[in-house]
XYZ file of C-alpha atoms in Angstrom:
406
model
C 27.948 -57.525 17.144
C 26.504 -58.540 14.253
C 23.363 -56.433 12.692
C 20.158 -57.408 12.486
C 18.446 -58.308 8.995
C 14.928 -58.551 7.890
C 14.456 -62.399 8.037
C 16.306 -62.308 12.081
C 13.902 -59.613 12.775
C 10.936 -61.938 11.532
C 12.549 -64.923 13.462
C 12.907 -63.228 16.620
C 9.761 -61.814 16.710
C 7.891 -65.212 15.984
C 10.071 -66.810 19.022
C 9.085 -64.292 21.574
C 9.520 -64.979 25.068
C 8.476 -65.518 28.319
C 9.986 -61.619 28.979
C 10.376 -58.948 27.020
C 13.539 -59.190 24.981
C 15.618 -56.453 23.729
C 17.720 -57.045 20.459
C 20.345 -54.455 19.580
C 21.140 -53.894 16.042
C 24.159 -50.826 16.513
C 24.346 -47.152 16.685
C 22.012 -47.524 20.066
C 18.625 -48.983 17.924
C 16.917 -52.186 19.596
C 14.529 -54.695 18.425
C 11.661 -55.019 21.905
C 9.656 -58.062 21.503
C 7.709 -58.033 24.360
C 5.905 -61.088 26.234
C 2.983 -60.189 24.910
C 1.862 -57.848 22.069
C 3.841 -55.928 19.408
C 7.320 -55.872 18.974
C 8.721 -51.695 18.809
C 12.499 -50.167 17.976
C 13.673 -48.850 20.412
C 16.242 -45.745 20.597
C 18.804 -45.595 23.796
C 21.038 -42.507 24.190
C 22.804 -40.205 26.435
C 21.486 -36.660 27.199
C 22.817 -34.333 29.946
C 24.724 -37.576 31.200
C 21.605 -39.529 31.513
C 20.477 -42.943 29.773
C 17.775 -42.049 27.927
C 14.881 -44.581 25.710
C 12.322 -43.690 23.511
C 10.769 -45.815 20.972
C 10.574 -45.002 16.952
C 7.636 -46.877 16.189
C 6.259 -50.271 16.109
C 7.595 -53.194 13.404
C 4.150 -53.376 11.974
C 4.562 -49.758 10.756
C 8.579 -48.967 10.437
C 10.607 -51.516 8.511
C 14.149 -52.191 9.412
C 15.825 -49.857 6.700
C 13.176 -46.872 7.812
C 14.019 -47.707 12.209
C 17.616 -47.259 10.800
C 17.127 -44.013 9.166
C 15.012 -42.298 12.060
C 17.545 -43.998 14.691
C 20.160 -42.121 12.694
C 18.649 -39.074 12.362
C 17.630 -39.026 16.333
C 21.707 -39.598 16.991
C 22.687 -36.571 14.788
C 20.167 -34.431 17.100
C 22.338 -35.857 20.155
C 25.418 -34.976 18.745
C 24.222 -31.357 18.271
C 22.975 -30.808 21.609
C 19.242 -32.076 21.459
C 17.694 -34.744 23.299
C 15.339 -35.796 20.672
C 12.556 -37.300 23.318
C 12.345 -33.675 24.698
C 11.760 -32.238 21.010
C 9.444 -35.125 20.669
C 7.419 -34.476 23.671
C 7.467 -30.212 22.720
C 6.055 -31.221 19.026
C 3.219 -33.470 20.781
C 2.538 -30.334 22.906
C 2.217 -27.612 20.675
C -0.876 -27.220 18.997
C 0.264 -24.537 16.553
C 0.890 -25.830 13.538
C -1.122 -23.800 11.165
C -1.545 -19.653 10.294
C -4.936 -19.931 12.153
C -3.381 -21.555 15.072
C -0.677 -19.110 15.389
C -3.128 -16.411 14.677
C -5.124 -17.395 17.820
C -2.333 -17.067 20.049
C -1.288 -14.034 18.782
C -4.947 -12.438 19.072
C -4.706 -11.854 22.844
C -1.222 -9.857 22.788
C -3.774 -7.251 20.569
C -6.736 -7.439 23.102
C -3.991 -6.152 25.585
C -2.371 -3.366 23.429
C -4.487 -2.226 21.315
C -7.743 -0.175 21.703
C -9.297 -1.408 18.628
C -7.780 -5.259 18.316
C -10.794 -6.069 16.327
C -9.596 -3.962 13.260
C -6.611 -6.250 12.620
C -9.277 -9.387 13.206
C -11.765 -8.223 10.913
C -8.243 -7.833 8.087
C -7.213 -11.275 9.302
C -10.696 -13.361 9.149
C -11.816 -11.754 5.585
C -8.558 -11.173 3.948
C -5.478 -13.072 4.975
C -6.942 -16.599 6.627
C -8.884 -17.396 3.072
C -5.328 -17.460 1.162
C -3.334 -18.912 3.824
C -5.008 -19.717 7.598
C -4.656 -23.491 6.963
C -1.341 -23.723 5.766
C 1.210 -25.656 8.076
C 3.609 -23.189 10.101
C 6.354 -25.228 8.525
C 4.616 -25.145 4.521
C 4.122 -21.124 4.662
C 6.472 -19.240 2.014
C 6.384 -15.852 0.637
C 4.803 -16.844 -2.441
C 1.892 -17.303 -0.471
C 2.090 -13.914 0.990
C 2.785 -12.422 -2.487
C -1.110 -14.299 -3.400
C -2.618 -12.726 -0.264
C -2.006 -9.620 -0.791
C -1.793 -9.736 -4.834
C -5.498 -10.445 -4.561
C -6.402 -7.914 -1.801
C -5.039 -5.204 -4.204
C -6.432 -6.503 -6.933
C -9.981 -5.948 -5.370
C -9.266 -2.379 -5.689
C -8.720 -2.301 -2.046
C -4.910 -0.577 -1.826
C -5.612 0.284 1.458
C -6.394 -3.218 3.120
C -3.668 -4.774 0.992
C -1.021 -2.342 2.826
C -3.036 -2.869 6.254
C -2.598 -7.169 5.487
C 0.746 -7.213 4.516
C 1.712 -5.057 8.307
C -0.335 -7.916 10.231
C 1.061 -10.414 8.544
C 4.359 -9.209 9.393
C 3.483 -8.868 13.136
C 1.782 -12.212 13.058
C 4.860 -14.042 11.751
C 7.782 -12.255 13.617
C 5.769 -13.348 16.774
C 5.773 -17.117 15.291
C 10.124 -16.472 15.108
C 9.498 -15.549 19.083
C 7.810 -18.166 19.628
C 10.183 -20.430 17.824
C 8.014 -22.107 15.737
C 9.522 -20.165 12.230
C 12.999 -20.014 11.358
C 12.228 -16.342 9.239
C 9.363 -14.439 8.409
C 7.582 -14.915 4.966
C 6.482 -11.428 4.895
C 9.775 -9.868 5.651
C 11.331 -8.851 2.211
C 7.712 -7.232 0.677
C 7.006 -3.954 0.794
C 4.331 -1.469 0.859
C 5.417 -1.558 -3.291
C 4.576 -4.548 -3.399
C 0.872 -4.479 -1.851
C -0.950 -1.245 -2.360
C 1.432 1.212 -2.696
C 2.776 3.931 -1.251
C -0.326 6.003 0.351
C -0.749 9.772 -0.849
C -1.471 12.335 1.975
C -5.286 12.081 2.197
C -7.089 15.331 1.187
C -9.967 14.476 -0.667
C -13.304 16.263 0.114
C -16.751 16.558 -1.665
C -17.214 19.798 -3.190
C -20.678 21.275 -3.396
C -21.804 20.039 -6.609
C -20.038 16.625 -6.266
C -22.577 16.244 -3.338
C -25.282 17.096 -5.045
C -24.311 14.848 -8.067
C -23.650 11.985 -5.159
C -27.074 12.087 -3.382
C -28.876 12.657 -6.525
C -27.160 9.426 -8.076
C -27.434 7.671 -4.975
C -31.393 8.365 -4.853
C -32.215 7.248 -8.218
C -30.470 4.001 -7.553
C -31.970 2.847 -4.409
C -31.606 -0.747 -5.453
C -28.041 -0.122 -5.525
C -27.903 2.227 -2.311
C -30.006 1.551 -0.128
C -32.609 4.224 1.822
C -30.484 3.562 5.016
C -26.596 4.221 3.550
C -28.257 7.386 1.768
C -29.568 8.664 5.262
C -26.021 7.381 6.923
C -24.079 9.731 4.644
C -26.111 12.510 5.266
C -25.779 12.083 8.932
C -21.678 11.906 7.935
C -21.525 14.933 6.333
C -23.926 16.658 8.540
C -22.178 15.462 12.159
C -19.053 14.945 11.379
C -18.273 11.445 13.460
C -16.533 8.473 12.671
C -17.857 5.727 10.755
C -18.027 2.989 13.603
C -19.171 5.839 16.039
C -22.589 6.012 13.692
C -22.679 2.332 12.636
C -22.272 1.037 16.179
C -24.574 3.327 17.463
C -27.276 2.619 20.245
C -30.966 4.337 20.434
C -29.778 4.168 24.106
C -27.475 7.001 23.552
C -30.282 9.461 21.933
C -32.006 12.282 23.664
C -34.362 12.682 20.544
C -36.788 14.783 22.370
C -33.538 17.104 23.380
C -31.786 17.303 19.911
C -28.635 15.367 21.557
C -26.612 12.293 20.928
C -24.729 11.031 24.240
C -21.721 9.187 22.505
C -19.758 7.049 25.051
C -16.280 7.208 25.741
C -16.291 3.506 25.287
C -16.775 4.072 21.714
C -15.248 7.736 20.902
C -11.588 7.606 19.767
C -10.686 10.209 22.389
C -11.785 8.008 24.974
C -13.689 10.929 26.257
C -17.552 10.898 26.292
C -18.694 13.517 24.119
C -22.370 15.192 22.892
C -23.581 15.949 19.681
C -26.099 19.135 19.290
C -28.995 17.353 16.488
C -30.494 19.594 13.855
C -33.999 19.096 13.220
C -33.298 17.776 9.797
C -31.390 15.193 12.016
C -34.106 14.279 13.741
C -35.833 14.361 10.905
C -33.418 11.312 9.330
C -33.580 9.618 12.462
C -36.680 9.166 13.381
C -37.111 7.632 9.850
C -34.088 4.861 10.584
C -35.758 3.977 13.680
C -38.904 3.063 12.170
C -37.565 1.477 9.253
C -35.672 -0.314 12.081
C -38.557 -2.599 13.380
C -37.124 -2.325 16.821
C -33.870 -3.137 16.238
C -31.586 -1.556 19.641
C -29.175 0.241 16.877
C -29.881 3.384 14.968
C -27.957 1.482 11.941
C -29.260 -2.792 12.417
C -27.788 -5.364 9.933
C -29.873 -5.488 7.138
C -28.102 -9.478 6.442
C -27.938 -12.480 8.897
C -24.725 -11.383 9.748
C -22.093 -11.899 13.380
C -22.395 -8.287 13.224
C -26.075 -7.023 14.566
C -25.346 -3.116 13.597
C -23.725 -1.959 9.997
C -20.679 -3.881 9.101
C -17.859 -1.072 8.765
C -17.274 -1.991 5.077
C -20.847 -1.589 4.272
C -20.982 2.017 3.392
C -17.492 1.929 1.573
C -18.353 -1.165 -0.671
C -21.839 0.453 -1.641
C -20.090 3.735 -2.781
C -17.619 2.000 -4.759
C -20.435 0.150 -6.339
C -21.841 3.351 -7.401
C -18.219 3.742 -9.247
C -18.503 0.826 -11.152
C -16.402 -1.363 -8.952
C -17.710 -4.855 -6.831
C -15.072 -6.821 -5.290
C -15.559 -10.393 -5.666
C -17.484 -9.967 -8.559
C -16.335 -10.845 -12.086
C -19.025 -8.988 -13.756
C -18.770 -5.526 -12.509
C -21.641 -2.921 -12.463
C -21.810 0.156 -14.456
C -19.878 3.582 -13.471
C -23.648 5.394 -12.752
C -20.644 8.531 -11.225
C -19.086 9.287 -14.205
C -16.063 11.593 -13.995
C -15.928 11.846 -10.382
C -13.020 10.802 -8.319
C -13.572 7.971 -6.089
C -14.182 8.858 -2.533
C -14.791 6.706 0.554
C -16.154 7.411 4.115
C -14.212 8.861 5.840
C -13.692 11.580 2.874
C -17.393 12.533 3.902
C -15.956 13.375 7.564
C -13.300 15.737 5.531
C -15.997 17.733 3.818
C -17.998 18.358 6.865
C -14.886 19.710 8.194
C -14.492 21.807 4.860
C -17.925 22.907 4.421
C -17.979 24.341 8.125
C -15.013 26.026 7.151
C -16.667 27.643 4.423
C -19.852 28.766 5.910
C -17.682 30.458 8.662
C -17.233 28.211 11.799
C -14.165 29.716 13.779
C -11.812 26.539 13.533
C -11.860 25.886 17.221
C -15.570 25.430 17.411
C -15.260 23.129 13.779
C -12.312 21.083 15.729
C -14.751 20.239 18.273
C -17.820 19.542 16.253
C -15.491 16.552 14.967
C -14.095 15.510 18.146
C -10.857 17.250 17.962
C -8.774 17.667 20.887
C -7.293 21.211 20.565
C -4.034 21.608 20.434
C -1.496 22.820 22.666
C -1.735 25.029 25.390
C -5.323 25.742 24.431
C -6.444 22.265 24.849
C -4.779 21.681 28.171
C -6.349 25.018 29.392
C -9.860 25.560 27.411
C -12.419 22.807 28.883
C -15.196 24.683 27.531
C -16.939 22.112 25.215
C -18.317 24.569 22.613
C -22.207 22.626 22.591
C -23.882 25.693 21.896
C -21.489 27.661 19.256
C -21.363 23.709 17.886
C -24.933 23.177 17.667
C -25.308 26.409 15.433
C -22.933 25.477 13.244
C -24.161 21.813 12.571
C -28.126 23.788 12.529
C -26.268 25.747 9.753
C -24.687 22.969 7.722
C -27.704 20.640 8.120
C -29.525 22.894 6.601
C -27.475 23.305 3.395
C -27.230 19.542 3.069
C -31.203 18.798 3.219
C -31.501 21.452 0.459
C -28.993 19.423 -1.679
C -30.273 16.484 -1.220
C -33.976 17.497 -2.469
């Protein structure tokens, strides 16, 4: 059987037919020139016993040497097992193709394991999908990893860089499940390679360190604003977490009682829990609701922002800002902290817990003004929640922080 050639293929096609004609040309590839319309190759082969056709493409946009090529590489798919229409069809199908995609489909395996999935979103959406979320599945390397996370470190953000290199690590194993990545880019780096290897966290404010940080912080009010100064007194003064105070709802307030209801939707314990309010509290409170204009949170968005409450990197960003660092920014603001060490937010949750300490809280009582689940036998057996011996301590330590921050 002789092969076809370019100037047949012409010929045939301008002859046509009354019925559609099928012209082989070897190695199972076929010239259709139907009745009426545009002449296709055409692929026959046998899969799982069967006669199977698909077609490579019309004449108009695959020449004769190209049909040959993709007929040949169909063959070689045959020959090792695959039935190339089927892994046709599955590549029409699958719409992930890029980081974002897979990201998407990975997203709801988080919703359904994790209690706070939208930690790893928030790392995802402003740290890892602005390097890399429209690369192709099949264009990601580990050079591109190696940017992401070079430039989340170089931010001065250790932390996140550590937290971005684990997701993307998850995010790509479950692209190997998935079949849609032969290995993971992420696999071979290290926590040496982001931010580090993470020291045991220990660091608290001292006295005068907090009275050098509010008095700093005051004076540059264009820098820190009126409502992160108040949110880092209430910190230090109550002890919570940082999303339990930006998140948080008037709703939840007994101002006239001196309580805070938090929900055990949003406590870590998952156990609803209240908060004893000093009147310097109060005091600080009553001032964030009027400069609130309304707003349903104790702590609105001060930015058209997704977010209507505090963002949860609001608070860390300004205090590093006080230290002379501004991510994103290539001229960076002056050190107004001097010799300090760096600190962050949750360090402000650590001094509470030290300062209590030091004015003489027993350490149960100080374990419960921060939420602590007691340990042991104690906690399985002691139910008593400690409100009053709690709400003298924080009426101690309130106290001590106004006068610092005069």
């Amino acid at each position: 059987m002789a092969k076809l050639s370019v100037k047949k293929v012409e010929a045939l096609i301008k002859a046509g037919g009354e019925r559609t004609q099928r012209h082989a040309d070897g190695e199972g590839l076929y010239l259709v020139v139907p009745a009426s319309g545009t002449a296709s190759w055409m692929l026959r082969f046998t899969s799982n016993k069967k006669r199977r056709e698909m077609t490579l493409g019309k004449v108009n946009d695959l020449s004769l040497s190209n049909a040959r090529l993709e007929a040949a590489t169909k063959m070689k798919q045959v020959r090792e097992g695959f039935d190339p229409l089927m892994q046709r069809k599955r590549a029409e199908q699958e719409s992930i193709k890029t980081v974002n995609d897979l990201f998407e489909d990975w997203y709801p395996t988080l919703v359904k394991r994790l209690k706070h999935p939208n930690i790893p979103k928030r790392v995802y959406t402003k740290d890892i999908a602005p390097h890399i979320g429209d690369i192709p599945l099949d264009k990601i390397t580990a050079r591109d990893i190696r940017t992401t996370i070079t430039a989340i470190n170089d931010s001065g953000r250790p932390t996140i860089a550590n937290d971005a290199l684990g997701h993307c690590k998850q995010l790509f194993n479950h692209g190997m499940k998935l079949d849609l990545l032969q290995g993971n880019p992420a696999s071979a780096f290290t926590v040496r390679d982001a931010g580090g290897i993470e020291q045991s966290k220990d660091r608290f404010l001292t006295e005068d360190e907090l009275k050098q940080f509010f008095s700093i912080a005051r004076e540059n009010s264009a820098n820190f604003s009126r409502d992160n100064y108040l949110a880092c007194a209430l910190l230090v003064c109550l002890g919570v977490r940082k999303s339990e105070l930006c998140e948080a709802k008037w709703e939840e307030f007994e101002l006239e009682n001196g309580l805070w209801h938090l929900p055990k939707e949003r406590s870590k314990t998952n156990v609803g829990f209240t908060i004893p309010l000093a009147p310097e509290v109060l005091e600080w409170l009553e001032e964030l609701k009027v400069r609130g204009f309304g707003s349903e949170y104790v702590l609105p968005s001060r930015r058209a922002s997704k977010s209507p409450h505090m963002g949860p990197d609001t608070l860390n960003r300004a205090i590093t800002k006080l230290f002379g660092h501004e991510a994103g920014k290539k001229k960076q603001p002056p050190n107004l902290m001097g010799d300090m060490p760096h600190f962050t937010v949750h360090d402000l949750r650590r001094t509470c817990r030290t300062l209590l300490a030091k004015q003489g809280t027993p350490g149960h009582v100080a374990e419960r003004c921060l939420n602590h689940k007691l340990k042991g036998v104690e906690g399985i057996y002691d139910q008593y929640d400690y409100l009053e011996e709690r709400r003298k301590a924080i009426l101690s330590l309130s106290s001590f922080i106004a006068s610092i921050m005069l």
